[in-house]
Tab-separated table of C-alpha atoms and ligand atoms in Angstrom:
chain	number	residue	atom	x	y	z
A	1	MET	CA	208.748	136.884	230.174
A	2	THR	CA	210.810	139.730	228.235
A	3	THR	CA	212.201	139.786	224.825
A	4	GLN	CA	215.746	139.940	224.616
A	5	ASN	CA	217.368	137.469	221.559
A	6	VAL	CA	216.041	137.544	218.456
A	7	THR	CA	216.607	135.466	216.226
A	8	VAL	CA	215.713	136.895	212.382
A	9	VAL	CA	216.026	133.969	208.976
A	10	GLY	CA	216.885	135.057	205.907
A	11	ALA	CA	219.551	138.185	205.067
A	12	GLY	CA	217.719	139.099	201.945
A	13	VAL	CA	216.431	142.754	201.088
A	14	MET	CA	214.064	141.920	204.233
A	15	GLY	CA	215.811	139.931	206.385
A	16	ARG	CA	218.499	142.344	206.524
A	17	GLY	CA	216.881	145.470	207.766
A	18	ILE	CA	214.936	143.212	209.671
A	19	ALA	CA	218.052	142.682	211.866
A	20	TYR	CA	219.589	146.268	211.766
A	21	VAL	CA	216.466	147.353	213.789
A	22	SER	CA	216.146	144.341	215.965
A	23	ALA	CA	220.267	144.760	216.889
A	24	LEU	CA	219.452	149.353	216.917
A	25	ALA	CA	216.338	148.265	219.646
A	26	GLY	CA	219.230	147.069	221.836
A	27	PHE	CA	217.777	142.802	220.732
A	28	GLN	CA	220.704	140.717	220.924
A	29	THR	CA	220.314	140.124	217.173
A	30	THR	CA	221.372	136.990	215.358
A	31	LEU	CA	220.738	136.790	211.158
A	32	VAL	CA	221.102	133.049	209.919
A	33	ASP	CA	220.749	131.896	206.355
A	34	VAL	CA	222.130	129.330	203.948
A	35	SER	CA	224.146	131.174	202.256
A	36	GLU	CA	227.673	133.123	204.132
A	37	ASP	CA	227.483	135.549	201.266
A	38	GLN	CA	224.103	136.843	202.018
A	39	LEU	CA	225.399	136.819	205.527
A	40	LYS	CA	228.142	138.713	204.835
A	41	SER	CA	226.138	140.930	202.810
A	42	ALA	CA	224.078	141.775	204.849
A	43	TYR	CA	226.502	142.680	207.901
A	44	GLU	CA	228.637	144.782	205.799
A	45	TYR	CA	224.743	146.774	204.174
A	46	ALA	CA	224.893	147.539	208.720
A	47	GLU	CA	227.978	148.385	208.495
A	48	LYS	CA	227.050	150.831	205.749
A	49	THR	CA	223.930	152.117	207.192
A	50	SER	CA	224.670	153.158	210.316
A	51	GLN	CA	227.238	154.931	209.152
A	52	LYS	CA	224.743	156.773	206.818
A	53	GLY	CA	223.415	157.227	209.217
A	54	VAL	CA	226.333	158.780	212.314
A	55	ASP	CA	226.928	160.816	209.051
A	56	ARG	CA	223.347	162.366	208.897
A	57	GLY	CA	223.014	163.111	212.620
A	58	LYS	CA	220.329	160.105	213.107
A	59	LEU	CA	222.102	157.904	215.041
A	60	THR	CA	225.586	158.471	217.326
A	61	GLU	CA	229.076	156.738	217.304
A	62	GLU	CA	227.801	154.866	220.571
A	63	GLU	CA	224.075	153.745	219.351
A	64	ARG	CA	225.936	153.206	215.824
A	65	GLU	CA	228.802	150.908	217.768
A	66	SER	CA	225.846	149.301	219.924
A	67	LEU	CA	224.083	148.386	216.707
A	68	LEU	CA	227.382	146.605	215.248
A	69	HIS	CA	227.915	144.938	219.064
A	70	HIS	CA	224.314	143.083	218.503
A	71	LEU	CA	223.645	141.698	216.019
A	72	HIS	CA	225.931	138.404	215.181
A	73	THR	CA	225.246	136.018	211.815
A	74	SER	CA	225.176	132.210	211.688
A	75	THR	CA	224.246	129.608	209.299
A	76	ASP	CA	223.135	126.979	212.122
A	77	LEU	CA	219.561	127.458	212.439
A	78	VAL	CA	219.094	124.961	215.134
A	79	GLU	CA	221.609	126.278	217.080
A	80	ALA	CA	220.015	129.778	216.886
A	81	ALA	CA	216.371	128.002	217.554
A	82	LYS	CA	217.920	126.572	220.921
A	83	SER	CA	218.278	130.169	222.804
A	84	THR	CA	216.257	132.427	220.771
A	85	ASP	CA	213.422	133.869	222.264
A	86	PHE	CA	211.741	135.811	218.943
A	87	VAL	CA	212.014	134.191	215.905
A	88	ILE	CA	211.392	136.431	212.521
A	89	GLU	CA	210.975	134.639	209.940
A	90	ALA	CA	211.809	136.711	206.314
A	91	VAL	CA	212.244	133.913	203.908
A	92	PRO	CA	211.918	133.743	199.855
A	93	GLU	CA	208.051	133.492	199.825
A	94	LYS	CA	207.601	130.272	198.956
A	95	ARG	CA	205.378	127.842	201.263
A	96	ASP	CA	207.480	124.627	201.294
A	97	LEU	CA	210.966	126.702	202.514
A	98	LYS	CA	208.635	128.456	204.931
A	99	LYS	CA	207.210	125.549	205.635
A	100	ASN	CA	210.597	123.822	206.530
A	101	VAL	CA	211.832	126.358	207.995
A	102	LEU	CA	209.431	127.144	210.585
A	103	GLU	CA	209.404	123.117	211.245
A	104	THR	CA	212.883	123.483	212.283
A	105	VAL	CA	212.086	126.424	214.349
A	106	ALA	CA	209.453	124.760	216.398
A	107	THR	CA	211.119	121.516	217.372
A	108	HIS	CA	214.417	123.512	218.859
A	109	ALA	CA	213.272	126.253	219.922
A	110	ARG	CA	211.167	126.412	223.909
A	111	GLU	CA	207.359	126.710	223.932
A	112	ASP	CA	207.087	129.724	224.608
A	113	VAL	CA	208.817	130.972	222.009
A	114	ILE	CA	206.918	133.878	219.493
A	115	ILE	CA	207.245	132.712	215.853
A	116	THR	CA	206.343	135.074	213.572
A	117	SER	CA	206.669	135.128	209.652
A	118	ASN	CA	207.724	138.515	207.103
A	119	THR	CA	205.290	136.936	204.404
A	120	SER	CA	203.491	139.098	202.310
A	121	THR	CA	200.755	136.757	201.178
A	122	ILE	CA	200.815	133.089	202.615
A	123	SER	CA	198.230	132.244	205.771
A	124	PRO	CA	199.331	133.101	209.275
A	125	THR	CA	196.566	129.768	210.516
A	126	GLU	CA	198.968	127.430	207.494
A	127	LEU	CA	202.293	128.870	208.883
A	128	GLY	CA	201.014	128.720	212.285
A	129	SER	CA	200.106	125.691	211.751
A	130	PHE	CA	203.736	124.645	210.527
A	131	THR	CA	205.012	125.571	214.224
A	132	ASN	CA	202.180	123.380	216.036
A	133	ASN	CA	201.386	126.429	218.435
A	134	GLY	CA	199.162	128.293	216.392
A	135	GLU	CA	198.661	130.738	219.724
A	136	ARG	CA	202.488	132.277	219.652
A	137	PHE	CA	202.684	132.440	215.925
A	138	ALA	CA	201.459	135.930	214.051
A	139	VAL	CA	203.036	137.594	210.401
A	140	MET	CA	205.115	140.771	211.481
A	141	HIS	CA	205.106	141.744	208.211
A	142	PHE	CA	207.422	144.500	207.406
A	143	PHE	CA	208.092	147.151	204.640
A	144	ASN	CA	211.569	147.297	202.291
A	145	PRO	CA	213.474	149.565	203.587
A	146	VAL	CA	212.618	148.078	206.889
A	147	HIS	CA	214.915	151.089	209.281
A	148	ARG	CA	212.629	153.562	207.067
A	149	MET	CA	209.072	152.371	206.872
A	150	LYS	CA	207.087	153.454	209.830
A	151	LEU	CA	205.355	150.431	209.594
A	152	VAL	CA	204.803	146.710	210.917
A	153	GLU	CA	200.793	144.728	210.086
A	154	ILE	CA	200.413	142.730	212.374
A	155	VAL	CA	197.922	140.253	211.083
A	156	ARG	CA	196.339	137.302	213.349
A	157	GLY	CA	195.915	134.027	212.240
A	158	LEU	CA	192.653	131.827	213.446
A	159	GLN	CA	194.918	130.643	216.900
A	160	THR	CA	197.003	133.248	217.393
A	161	THR	CA	196.105	135.357	220.856
A	162	ASP	CA	195.959	138.323	222.446
A	163	GLU	CA	198.655	137.857	224.540
A	164	THR	CA	201.237	136.601	221.596
A	165	VAL	CA	199.869	140.040	219.681
A	166	ALA	CA	200.450	142.066	222.664
A	167	ILE	CA	204.348	140.760	222.853
A	168	VAL	CA	204.866	141.664	218.856
A	169	LYS	CA	203.135	144.894	219.393
A	170	GLU	CA	205.615	145.743	222.116
A	171	VAL	CA	208.680	143.890	220.100
A	172	SER	CA	207.808	146.092	217.103
A	173	GLU	CA	207.305	149.436	219.326
A	174	LYS	CA	210.782	148.779	220.270
A	175	MET	CA	212.132	148.347	216.748
A	176	GLY	CA	210.686	152.163	216.377
A	177	LYS	CA	206.912	150.314	214.339
A	178	GLU	CA	204.265	151.467	214.869
A	179	THR	CA	201.341	148.399	214.633
A	180	VAL	CA	198.516	147.682	212.578
A	181	GLU	CA	195.955	144.588	213.224
A	182	VAL	CA	194.904	142.796	210.441
A	183	ASN	CA	192.614	140.349	210.101
A	184	GLU	CA	193.473	136.759	207.973
A	185	PHE	CA	192.739	137.358	204.280
A	186	PRO	CA	194.878	137.189	201.330
A	187	GLY	CA	196.904	139.725	201.110
A	188	PHE	CA	196.362	141.893	203.952
A	189	VAL	CA	195.934	145.397	203.714
A	190	THR	CA	199.203	146.827	202.099
A	191	SER	CA	199.823	143.398	199.503
A	192	ARG	CA	196.725	143.473	198.638
A	193	ILE	CA	196.852	146.966	197.210
A	194	SER	CA	199.467	147.560	196.155
A	195	ALA	CA	200.530	144.495	193.418
A	196	LEU	CA	197.737	145.135	192.369
A	197	VAL	CA	198.772	148.942	191.601
A	198	GLY	CA	201.532	147.418	190.727
A	199	ASN	CA	200.239	145.108	188.223
A	200	GLU	CA	198.754	147.591	186.703
A	201	ALA	CA	201.584	150.050	185.337
A	202	PHE	CA	203.247	146.620	183.805
A	203	HIS	CA	199.865	146.635	182.188
A	204	MET	CA	199.945	149.900	180.837
A	205	LEU	CA	204.151	149.793	180.036
A	206	GLN	CA	203.500	146.578	178.007
A	207	GLU	CA	200.150	147.840	175.653
A	208	GLY	CA	202.935	151.747	175.581
A	209	VAL	CA	200.415	153.393	177.710
A	210	ALA	CA	203.590	155.799	178.613
A	211	SER	CA	207.360	155.308	179.499
A	212	ALA	CA	208.281	153.738	182.787
A	213	GLU	CA	209.546	156.993	184.200
A	214	ASP	CA	206.297	159.154	182.968
A	215	ILE	CA	204.407	156.222	184.374
A	216	ASP	CA	206.325	156.119	187.940
A	217	LYS	CA	205.810	160.308	187.378
A	218	ALA	CA	202.452	160.353	186.986
A	219	ILE	CA	201.578	158.206	189.868
A	220	LYS	CA	204.014	160.509	191.772
A	221	LEU	CA	202.916	164.228	190.960
A	222	GLY	CA	199.935	163.125	190.239
A	223	LEU	CA	198.446	160.996	192.821
A	224	ASN	CA	200.650	162.489	195.555
A	225	TYR	CA	202.709	158.391	196.101
A	226	PRO	CA	205.829	158.386	197.827
A	227	MET	CA	207.189	156.244	195.164
A	228	GLY	CA	206.499	154.931	191.310
A	229	PRO	CA	204.714	151.896	190.638
A	230	LEU	CA	207.749	150.271	188.845
A	231	GLU	CA	209.969	151.920	190.954
A	232	LEU	CA	208.848	150.218	194.147
A	233	ALA	CA	208.590	146.378	191.886
A	234	ASP	CA	212.384	146.989	191.523
A	235	LEU	CA	213.041	148.412	195.397
A	236	VAL	CA	210.597	144.667	195.823
A	237	GLY	CA	212.208	143.383	193.923
A	238	LEU	CA	210.570	141.647	190.393
A	239	ASP	CA	209.969	137.962	191.824
A	240	ALA	CA	209.330	138.801	194.814
A	241	ARG	CA	206.021	140.964	192.995
A	242	LEU	CA	205.499	137.801	190.757
A	243	ASN	CA	205.336	135.278	193.844
A	244	ASN	CA	202.946	137.671	195.080
A	245	LEU	CA	200.916	137.907	192.759
A	246	LYS	CA	200.329	134.171	191.761
A	247	TYR	CA	199.213	133.870	194.995
A	248	LEU	CA	196.903	136.479	194.963
A	249	HIS	CA	195.610	135.496	191.578
A	250	GLU	CA	194.689	131.833	192.720
A	251	LYS	CA	193.061	133.318	196.442
A	252	LEU	CA	191.102	136.316	195.245
A	253	GLY	CA	190.667	135.757	191.190
A	254	GLU	CA	191.737	136.928	187.902
A	255	LYS	CA	192.247	140.618	188.382
A	256	TYR	CA	195.751	139.422	189.922
A	257	ARG	CA	196.663	137.173	186.843
A	258	PRO	CA	199.939	138.475	186.501
A	259	ALA	CA	201.304	141.401	183.397
A	260	PRO	CA	202.876	138.849	180.998
A	261	ILE	CA	206.537	141.590	180.574
A	262	LEU	CA	206.406	140.886	184.318
A	263	GLU	CA	207.028	137.021	183.876
A	264	GLN	CA	209.720	137.955	181.024
A	265	LEU	CA	211.328	140.506	183.270
A	266	VAL	CA	211.654	137.945	186.252
A	267	LYS	CA	213.240	135.087	183.082
A	268	ALA	CA	214.893	137.317	182.177
A	269	GLY	CA	216.776	137.460	185.046
A	270	ARG	CA	216.078	141.190	185.539
A	271	LEU	CA	214.846	141.440	189.518
A	272	GLY	CA	215.077	145.039	190.227
A	273	ARG	CA	217.691	146.565	192.557
A	274	LYS	CA	219.218	143.704	193.616
A	275	THR	CA	220.172	142.897	190.357
A	276	ASN	CA	221.122	145.946	189.231
A	277	HIS	CA	218.497	145.983	186.924
A	278	GLY	CA	214.472	145.434	186.438
A	279	VAL	CA	212.240	147.878	184.998
A	280	TYR	CA	215.784	150.074	185.519
A	281	LYS	CA	219.313	149.879	184.952
A	282	TYR	CA	221.619	151.039	188.039
A	283	GLU	CA	225.238	151.247	188.843
A	284	ASP	CA	225.537	149.726	191.632
B	1	NAD	N1	210.476	142.786	199.264
B	1	NAD	C1	210.231	143.180	199.960
B	1	NAD	O1	210.042	144.209	199.886
B	1	NAD	C2	209.419	142.730	201.138
B	1	NAD	C3	208.291	143.752	201.805
B	1	NAD	C4	207.494	143.173	202.844
B	1	NAD	C5	207.492	141.453	202.906
B	1	NAD	N2	208.671	140.574	202.125
B	1	NAD	C6	208.376	138.980	201.853
B	1	NAD	O2	209.711	139.437	202.918
B	1	NAD	C7	210.037	137.647	202.755
B	1	NAD	C8	211.713	137.596	202.733
B	1	NAD	O3	211.639	139.056	200.787
B	1	NAD	P1	212.757	139.578	200.594
B	1	NAD	O4	212.558	140.416	199.707
B	1	NAD	O5	213.774	139.804	202.088
B	1	NAD	O6	213.810	137.735	200.031
B	1	NAD	P2	215.052	137.671	199.576
B	1	NAD	O7	215.517	136.897	198.036
B	1	NAD	O8	215.618	139.325	199.137
B	1	NAD	O9	215.675	136.670	200.651
B	1	NAD	C9	215.804	135.618	201.505
B	1	NAD	C10	216.723	135.230	201.914
B	1	NAD	O10	216.252	134.261	202.148
B	1	NAD	C11	217.484	133.408	202.068
B	1	NAD	N3	217.311	131.912	202.002
B	1	NAD	C12	216.786	130.752	201.428
B	1	NAD	N4	216.622	130.213	202.591
B	1	NAD	C13	216.197	129.976	203.747
B	1	NAD	C14	216.833	128.859	204.513
B	1	NAD	N5	216.620	127.648	204.533
B	1	NAD	N6	217.063	129.328	205.704
B	1	NAD	C15	217.511	129.859	206.032
B	1	NAD	N7	217.952	131.361	204.764
B	1	NAD	C16	217.355	130.685	203.789
B	1	NAD	C17	218.332	133.878	200.993
B	1	NAD	O11	219.635	132.974	200.385
B	1	NAD	C18	218.266	135.064	200.831
B	1	NAD	O12	219.378	135.637	201.580
B	1	NAD	C19	209.241	137.239	202.044
B	1	NAD	O13	208.121	136.178	202.137
B	1	NAD	C20	208.661	138.595	201.336
B	1	NAD	O14	207.330	138.474	200.649
B	1	NAD	C21	209.340	140.654	200.706
C-alpha cells in the first residue's frame, strides 16, 4: 500500500512544520489539534511560510497552491484516524497525553496504518505498546524549523519491523529529509547532546560566566555552531527543553539535572519565541 493520507496530531511548533512539509510533498495532510486557535494559526503559518518561499524563488506559485490544497485541519481525531495511512503524533512531551492520543488513533485506524511519534525522548517501545501494534510503530524525530532542517532520526522500538522503518524512510525522503536509524536509548543521538549543551549554557548564565548574548556568540563563532544554545532553547521552547531534561535526568542520571534558572524561566511563563519572551525578548 502506498502512503497517501497523512495525519499529524498537534499543531504546535513541530506539528505545523511537519504538516507543511507533508502537504508540500503531495500527501493529503490532516492536521489535528484540540484547539481551533492553534489550527487557525498553523494554517496561517503555512500561508505565510509558503508565500515567503515563493518570494525567495524556492517555491513556484503552483507548488504553493498545491501545498495549501493538500493541507486540511480538524479537531476530530477519531474521524481523521479512520481514513489515514500514516500518523505522526506531535503533542506535548507528556507520556500520559501521548498515551491517550496513540490509543485513540490505534482504536480507530486501520490495522495496517503506520503510527509514529515526534517525541524527543520517550521510549519508542513504550509508545509502541500504546498502539497495541509495536511492529508498525517507530519514532520519527524531526527538527525545528521543520521546513529548513534536513534530518529525521528514525528510532526503532523493540518490535519495530524492517518494513516499518523502510516506509518511514520513504515518507521522510518524500518530505525532502535525510534519515539516520537509531536504536532505542533515552534521548536518541541529537536530544541527548543538545539537552546537555543547552543545560550547560543555562548553568553558565546563572553563574554569571558571561551574558546570554556572549555565551551564544562564543559558541557560534568559536565552535562553529549555526545557533547559540540559548537562542536554540528559545526556538525549541523552554518548557519542551525542561521536559526533556527532566526525563533524561530520570533515565541517565545527575549530569542532566535541569539548571534552576531554566525552571524559573518556565515558571515565569517565559517559554521562548512562542511567548515572545524566553532568554531573549522578541517583537513578534
Ligand atoms: N519544539 C521543538 O523544537 C521540538 C523538536 C523536536 C521534537 N519535539 C517534540 O515534538 C512534540 C511537540 O512539541 P511542540 O514543541 O510542537 O509542542 P507545542 O506545545 O508547541 O504544541 C503541541 C500542540 O499539541 C496540541 N495538543 C495538546 N493535546 C492534544 C491532544 N490531545 N490532541 C491533539 N492536539 C493536542 C496543543 O494544543 C498544541 O497545539 C513533543 O513531543 C516534543 O518533545 C519538539
